[in-house]
Short mmCIF file of C-alpha atoms in Angstrom, two decimals:
data_model
loop_
_atom_site.label_atom_id
_atom_site.label_comp_id
_atom_site.label_asym_id
_atom_site.label_seq_id
_atom_site.Cartn_x
_atom_site.Cartn_y
_atom_site.Cartn_z
CA UNK K 1 89.46 86.87 69.19
CA UNK K 2 90.06 89.53 66.53
CA UNK K 3 92.91 91.90 67.34
CA UNK K 4 90.75 94.69 65.97
CA UNK K 5 88.69 94.52 69.15
CA UNK K 6 91.65 95.96 71.06
CA UNK K 7 91.02 99.69 71.22
CA UNK K 8 91.76 102.63 73.51
CA UNK K 9 89.41 102.98 76.46
CA UNK K 10 87.13 105.97 76.19
CA UNK K 11 85.16 107.44 79.03
CA UNK K 12 81.49 106.60 78.78
CA UNK K 13 78.57 108.78 79.67
CA UNK K 14 78.46 110.07 83.23
CA UNK K 15 75.84 108.52 85.45
CA UNK K 16 75.06 108.02 89.10
CA UNK K 17 75.82 104.53 90.33
CA UNK K 18 74.37 103.26 93.56
CA UNK K 19 76.94 100.60 94.34
CA UNK K 20 80.53 100.84 95.28
CA UNK K 21 83.12 100.20 92.56
CA UNK K 22 85.82 102.39 94.05
CA UNK K 23 88.40 99.64 93.95
CA UNK K 24 88.91 100.15 90.24
CA UNK K 25 90.14 103.68 90.88
CA UNK K 26 91.70 102.82 94.23
CA UNK K 27 93.86 100.20 92.56
CA UNK K 28 95.61 102.99 90.71
CA UNK K 29 96.24 104.72 94.02
CA UNK K 30 97.67 101.46 95.38
CA UNK K 31 100.21 101.41 92.58
CA UNK K 32 101.19 104.97 93.48
CA UNK K 33 101.43 104.30 97.18
CA UNK K 34 103.03 100.86 96.92
CA UNK K 35 100.50 99.39 99.32
CA UNK K 36 100.12 95.62 99.50
CA UNK K 37 96.33 95.59 99.24
CA UNK K 38 93.52 97.76 98.03
CA UNK K 39 91.24 97.31 101.00
CA UNK K 40 93.22 99.51 103.37
CA UNK K 41 92.64 102.57 101.19
CA UNK K 42 88.88 102.41 101.44
CA UNK K 43 88.67 104.36 104.65
CA UNK K 44 90.89 106.42 106.89
CA UNK K 45 91.51 106.05 110.61
CA UNK K 46 88.29 106.50 112.53
CA UNK K 47 86.15 106.28 109.39
CA UNK K 48 85.29 102.60 109.54
CA UNK K 49 81.60 103.30 108.91
CA UNK K 50 82.13 105.75 106.05
CA UNK K 51 82.68 104.82 102.43
CA UNK K 52 84.48 107.97 101.24
CA UNK K 53 83.77 111.67 101.47
CA UNK K 54 80.32 112.34 100.11
CA UNK K 55 79.81 114.30 96.92
CA UNK K 56 78.31 117.63 98.01
CA UNK K 57 75.94 117.61 95.02
CA UNK K 58 72.44 116.25 95.46
CA UNK K 59 69.46 116.77 97.72
CA UNK K 60 70.17 115.35 101.14
CA UNK K 61 72.62 112.64 102.19
CA UNK K 62 71.43 109.03 102.23
CA UNK K 63 72.36 106.63 105.01
CA UNK K 64 71.85 102.95 105.76
CA UNK K 65 71.24 101.53 109.22
CA UNK K 66 72.00 97.80 109.02
CA UNK K 67 70.49 95.59 111.72
CA UNK K 68 72.09 92.60 113.38
CA UNK K 69 71.68 89.32 111.49
CA UNK K 70 72.50 85.69 112.09
CA UNK K 71 75.84 86.15 110.33
CA UNK K 72 76.92 89.22 112.36
CA UNK K 73 80.24 88.73 114.13
CA UNK K 74 79.59 88.71 117.88
CA UNK K 75 83.22 89.46 118.72
CA UNK K 76 83.82 92.32 116.28
CA UNK K 77 80.41 93.99 116.55
CA UNK K 78 77.90 94.91 119.24
CA UNK K 79 75.49 92.27 117.95
CA UNK K 80 74.39 89.50 120.29
CA UNK K 81 72.46 87.61 117.65
CA UNK K 82 69.79 88.36 115.06
CA UNK K 83 67.75 91.47 115.83
CA UNK K 84 64.40 90.82 117.51
CA UNK K 85 61.07 92.28 116.47
CA UNK K 86 60.99 94.40 119.62
CA UNK K 87 64.48 95.75 118.91
CA UNK K 88 63.48 96.53 115.33
CA UNK K 89 60.56 98.62 116.55
CA UNK K 90 62.80 100.54 118.96
CA UNK K 91 65.37 101.12 116.21
CA UNK K 92 62.63 102.44 113.93
CA UNK K 93 61.62 104.94 116.60
CA UNK K 94 65.25 105.95 117.18
CA UNK K 95 66.05 106.59 113.52
CA UNK K 96 62.96 108.76 113.11
CA UNK K 97 64.17 110.92 116.00
CA UNK K 98 67.76 111.17 114.70
CA UNK K 99 68.85 114.72 113.75
CA UNK K 100 68.10 115.78 110.18
CA UNK K 101 66.19 112.64 109.17
CA UNK K 102 63.32 113.46 106.79
CA UNK K 103 62.49 110.05 105.29
CA UNK K 104 62.79 106.48 106.55
CA UNK K 105 62.32 103.28 104.56
CA UNK K 106 62.69 99.65 105.64
CA UNK K 107 64.20 96.77 103.65
CA UNK K 108 63.35 93.30 104.93
CA UNK K 109 65.87 90.47 104.66
CA UNK K 110 63.81 88.83 101.93
CA UNK K 111 63.91 91.94 99.74
CA UNK K 112 67.60 92.43 100.47
CA UNK K 113 68.26 88.84 99.42
CA UNK K 114 66.39 89.27 96.14
CA UNK K 115 68.42 92.41 95.37
CA UNK K 116 71.62 90.62 96.37
CA UNK K 117 70.99 87.72 93.99
CA UNK K 118 70.27 90.13 91.16
CA UNK K 119 73.32 92.32 91.79
CA UNK K 120 75.75 89.42 92.15
CA UNK K 121 74.24 87.01 89.65
CA UNK K 122 77.61 86.45 87.94
CA UNK K 123 79.43 85.56 91.17
CA UNK K 124 78.18 82.00 91.63
CA UNK K 125 80.54 81.29 94.54
CA UNK K 126 79.20 84.29 96.46
CA UNK K 127 75.59 83.36 95.75
CA UNK K 128 76.25 79.88 97.14
CA UNK K 129 77.89 81.29 100.29
CA UNK K 130 75.03 83.58 101.38
CA UNK K 131 71.56 82.62 102.63
CA UNK K 132 68.64 84.95 103.19
CA UNK K 133 69.21 84.89 106.97
CA UNK K 134 72.79 86.08 106.52
CA UNK K 135 71.79 89.43 105.07
CA UNK K 136 70.80 92.13 107.54
CA UNK K 137 67.56 94.02 107.26
CA UNK K 138 68.07 97.76 107.06
CA UNK K 139 66.55 101.20 107.40
CA UNK K 140 67.29 103.70 104.63
CA UNK K 141 67.48 107.31 105.78
CA UNK K 142 67.30 110.59 103.89
CA UNK K 143 68.76 113.64 105.65
CA UNK K 144 68.04 117.31 105.15
CA UNK K 145 70.68 118.96 103.04
CA UNK K 146 73.61 120.11 105.15
CA UNK K 147 73.07 117.60 107.97
CA UNK K 148 76.33 116.07 109.16
CA UNK K 149 75.94 112.26 108.94
CA UNK K 150 78.20 111.91 111.97
CA UNK K 151 75.44 113.41 114.12
CA UNK K 152 73.16 110.57 113.03
CA UNK K 153 75.84 107.98 113.72
CA UNK K 154 76.39 109.43 117.17
CA UNK K 155 72.65 109.55 117.92
CA UNK K 156 72.27 105.85 117.08
CA UNK K 157 75.46 104.70 118.77
CA UNK K 158 74.77 101.96 121.30
CA UNK K 159 71.18 101.25 120.23
CA UNK K 160 70.69 97.47 120.66
CA UNK K 161 70.27 95.54 117.44
CA UNK K 162 72.18 97.92 115.17
CA UNK K 163 75.08 96.41 113.26
CA UNK K 164 76.40 99.56 111.60
CA UNK K 165 75.36 103.02 110.44
CA UNK K 166 77.01 104.27 107.26
CA UNK K 167 76.66 106.77 104.48
CA UNK K 168 75.45 105.91 101.00
CA UNK K 169 77.49 107.83 98.47
CA UNK K 170 76.49 108.06 94.79
CA UNK K 171 79.47 107.43 92.57
CA UNK K 172 80.18 108.29 89.00
CA UNK K 173 81.36 105.32 87.01
CA UNK K 174 82.96 104.76 83.64
CA UNK K 175 82.63 101.09 82.70
CA UNK K 176 83.80 99.41 85.91
CA UNK K 177 80.70 97.23 85.91
CA UNK K 178 81.76 95.68 82.62
CA UNK K 179 85.43 94.82 83.24
CA UNK K 180 86.14 91.32 84.53
CA UNK K 181 89.92 91.63 84.83
CA UNK K 182 92.12 94.74 85.11
CA UNK K 183 95.85 94.40 84.41
CA UNK K 184 97.85 97.32 85.80
CA UNK K 185 101.30 97.83 84.27
CA UNK K 186 104.43 98.87 86.15
CA UNK K 187 105.23 102.57 86.42
CA UNK K 188 108.75 104.07 86.56
CA UNK K 189 110.22 104.06 90.08
CA UNK K 190 107.50 101.63 91.14
CA UNK K 191 107.45 100.47 94.76
CA UNK K 192 105.66 97.24 93.86
CA UNK K 193 107.69 94.02 94.35
CA UNK K 194 106.10 92.67 91.17
CA UNK K 195 107.92 95.46 89.30
CA UNK K 196 111.27 94.64 90.86
CA UNK K 197 111.14 96.86 93.94
CA UNK K 198 112.71 95.62 97.16
CA UNK K 199 111.48 96.41 100.67
CA UNK K 200 113.05 96.32 104.11
CA UNK K 201 110.61 95.13 106.75
CA UNK K 202 110.46 96.51 110.25
CA UNK K 203 107.73 95.58 112.72
CA UNK K 204 107.73 99.08 114.19
CA UNK K 205 107.34 101.00 110.92
CA UNK K 206 105.87 100.48 107.48
CA UNK K 207 108.06 98.64 104.94
CA UNK K 208 110.78 100.85 103.46
CA UNK K 209 111.59 100.69 99.75
CA UNK K 210 115.30 99.95 99.42
CA UNK K 211 115.30 99.59 95.64
CA UNK K 212 112.74 101.02 93.24
CA UNK K 213 111.22 98.94 90.52
CA UNK K 214 111.15 99.67 86.80
CA UNK K 215 108.33 100.73 84.51
CA UNK K 216 106.94 98.51 81.79
CA UNK K 217 108.87 98.60 78.52
CA UNK K 218 107.20 98.88 75.10
CA UNK K 219 108.29 95.31 74.34
CA UNK K 220 106.78 94.02 77.60
CA UNK K 221 103.54 95.91 76.99
CA UNK K 222 103.28 94.40 73.51
CA UNK K 223 103.93 90.91 74.92
CA UNK K 224 101.18 91.43 77.50
CA UNK K 225 98.81 92.62 74.78
CA UNK K 226 99.50 89.56 72.64
CA UNK K 227 99.10 87.25 75.62
CA UNK K 228 95.70 88.74 76.50
CA UNK K 229 94.48 88.52 72.92
CA UNK K 230 95.58 84.89 72.71
CA UNK K 231 93.61 83.86 75.80
CA UNK K 232 90.60 81.74 74.79
CA UNK K 233 88.38 83.30 77.45
CA UNK K 234 88.95 86.93 76.41
CA UNK K 235 85.97 88.58 74.74
CA UNK K 236 86.94 92.26 74.65
CA UNK K 237 90.08 94.17 75.61
CA UNK K 238 90.48 97.90 76.26
CA UNK K 239 93.75 99.77 76.79
CA UNK K 240 93.81 102.75 79.14
CA UNK K 241 96.80 105.07 78.79
CA UNK K 242 98.11 107.39 81.50
CA UNK K 243 96.15 110.38 80.26
CA UNK K 244 92.82 108.54 80.34
CA UNK K 245 93.69 107.06 83.74
CA UNK K 246 94.45 110.52 85.11
CA UNK K 247 91.17 111.95 83.77
CA UNK K 248 89.20 109.15 85.46
CA UNK K 249 91.26 109.62 88.65
CA UNK K 250 90.54 113.37 88.78
CA UNK K 251 86.83 112.82 88.24
CA UNK K 252 86.48 110.17 90.94
CA UNK K 253 88.58 112.08 93.51
CA UNK K 254 87.51 115.61 92.61
CA UNK K 255 86.61 116.30 96.25
CA UNK K 256 90.15 115.48 97.41
CA UNK K 257 92.16 118.44 96.12
CA UNK K 258 95.24 117.46 98.15
CA UNK K 259 95.41 114.06 96.50
CA UNK K 260 94.81 115.47 93.01
CA UNK K 261 97.47 118.17 93.45
CA UNK K 262 100.00 115.54 94.57
CA UNK K 263 99.36 113.28 91.57
CA UNK K 264 100.71 113.77 88.05
CA UNK K 265 99.79 112.11 84.78
CA UNK K 266 103.12 110.30 84.84
CA UNK K 267 102.21 108.73 88.20
CA UNK K 268 99.23 106.91 86.76
CA UNK K 269 99.56 103.31 85.57
CA UNK K 270 98.65 102.10 82.12
CA UNK K 271 96.24 99.21 82.14
CA UNK K 272 94.41 96.63 80.08
CA UNK K 273 90.72 96.08 80.91
CA UNK K 274 89.37 92.70 79.91
CA UNK K 275 85.85 91.38 79.44
CA UNK K 276 85.74 87.57 79.64
CA UNK K 277 83.37 85.07 78.14
CA UNK K 278 80.77 83.84 80.69
CA UNK K 279 82.43 80.47 81.31
CA UNK K 280 86.04 81.69 81.25
CA UNK K 281 88.30 80.71 84.16
CA UNK K 282 89.32 84.13 85.43
CA UNK K 283 91.62 82.76 88.16
CA UNK K 284 93.75 80.92 85.61
CA UNK K 285 93.93 84.01 83.40
CA UNK K 286 94.87 86.24 86.35
CA UNK K 287 97.52 83.80 87.56
CA UNK K 288 99.15 83.68 84.13
CA UNK K 289 99.12 87.47 83.73
CA UNK K 290 100.62 88.09 87.17
CA UNK K 291 103.77 86.24 86.10
CA UNK K 292 104.28 88.40 83.01
CA UNK K 293 107.18 90.94 83.21
CA UNK K 294 105.88 94.50 83.37
CA UNK K 295 102.66 93.60 85.21
CA UNK K 296 102.17 95.34 88.55
CA UNK K 297 98.79 94.01 89.68
CA UNK K 298 95.94 91.93 88.29
CA UNK K 299 92.52 92.52 89.81
CA UNK K 300 89.31 90.65 89.09
CA UNK K 301 85.86 92.19 89.36
CA UNK K 302 84.86 89.84 92.15
CA UNK K 303 87.48 91.56 94.33
CA UNK K 304 85.16 94.57 94.20
CA UNK K 305 82.25 92.44 95.33
CA UNK K 306 83.48 92.18 98.91
CA UNK K 307 83.47 95.96 99.31
CA UNK K 308 80.20 96.28 97.45
CA UNK K 309 78.68 93.63 99.70
CA UNK K 310 79.80 95.45 102.84
CA UNK K 311 78.68 98.96 101.90
CA UNK K 312 75.50 98.09 99.98
CA UNK K 313 74.29 95.11 102.04
CA UNK K 314 76.05 95.40 105.41
CA UNK K 315 77.63 91.95 105.11
CA UNK K 316 81.35 91.24 105.47
CA UNK K 317 82.74 87.96 104.17
CA UNK K 318 86.29 86.60 103.82
CA UNK K 319 87.85 86.87 100.37
CA UNK K 320 87.89 83.06 100.10
CA UNK K 321 84.08 83.14 99.86
CA UNK K 322 83.71 86.29 97.79
CA UNK K 323 86.46 85.64 95.28
CA UNK K 324 87.69 82.01 95.49
CA UNK K 325 90.57 81.00 93.24
CA UNK K 326 90.23 77.23 93.39
CA UNK K 327 87.90 76.67 90.46
#
């Protein structure tokens, strides 16, 4: 790989993206908050069926009503098995009567499966783990502008055969769909154990940071750069500095003024974004990079797939099936 391919990351054209790649931005928030995982930041208490706050722009909110499927958890959901034809007809009538609904479309399992295989074509492990009967059929709803989606959720609460009712939020994206691996570097006063921070655990409260970690040094950053370039599976590498990270952060969280006001450029992590060759072993690359001094977190694109699968297809799978590491 030619070192000349390493260049600063520049924001690409703005576009509306129908799937959920929030984890790329959320990962930066995780570094700030010192959380152990990214998943917990996807929704707040009581918002299990909401992705994030909807962008007020646009003509009418979109919603998905996912129906019970063979794979639906009978203990964690109201599903008692795959939805019946009679239940589907009753659900169709119910969604048409829901407040603010102007348009209703139906996606059969077969069509959902075809879309799923197209959207996740690079995740062979995920494709092998999901059959057509696992994916729920769904109704797509369009609401009149100004309609509160929670009214729709409340109106459909308890209707037999419904797995979940959730908002569809259009997201702006930079190039999250292209990155295979993101390497976040340690920030000063980091609370991440990988950066040297120490925590005191208490079952009654969240872990308390007893010693802050250290930010990445120029020498460590250069060593990480050289390591990435030397990897045989690396095709392209982009470096994102704190300023670029902050600009992307502000754009993706523009509706959350409190969060933006509480975050400074210096809080944002630097990162390397890596595009791998098709047959590259990402798990081996990620494992090697995680051990490098100055590295806070290493995330692979397939870690986004679990969230994307849940919010775009209504299917929740364990990480071992979505993003297995035993290649």
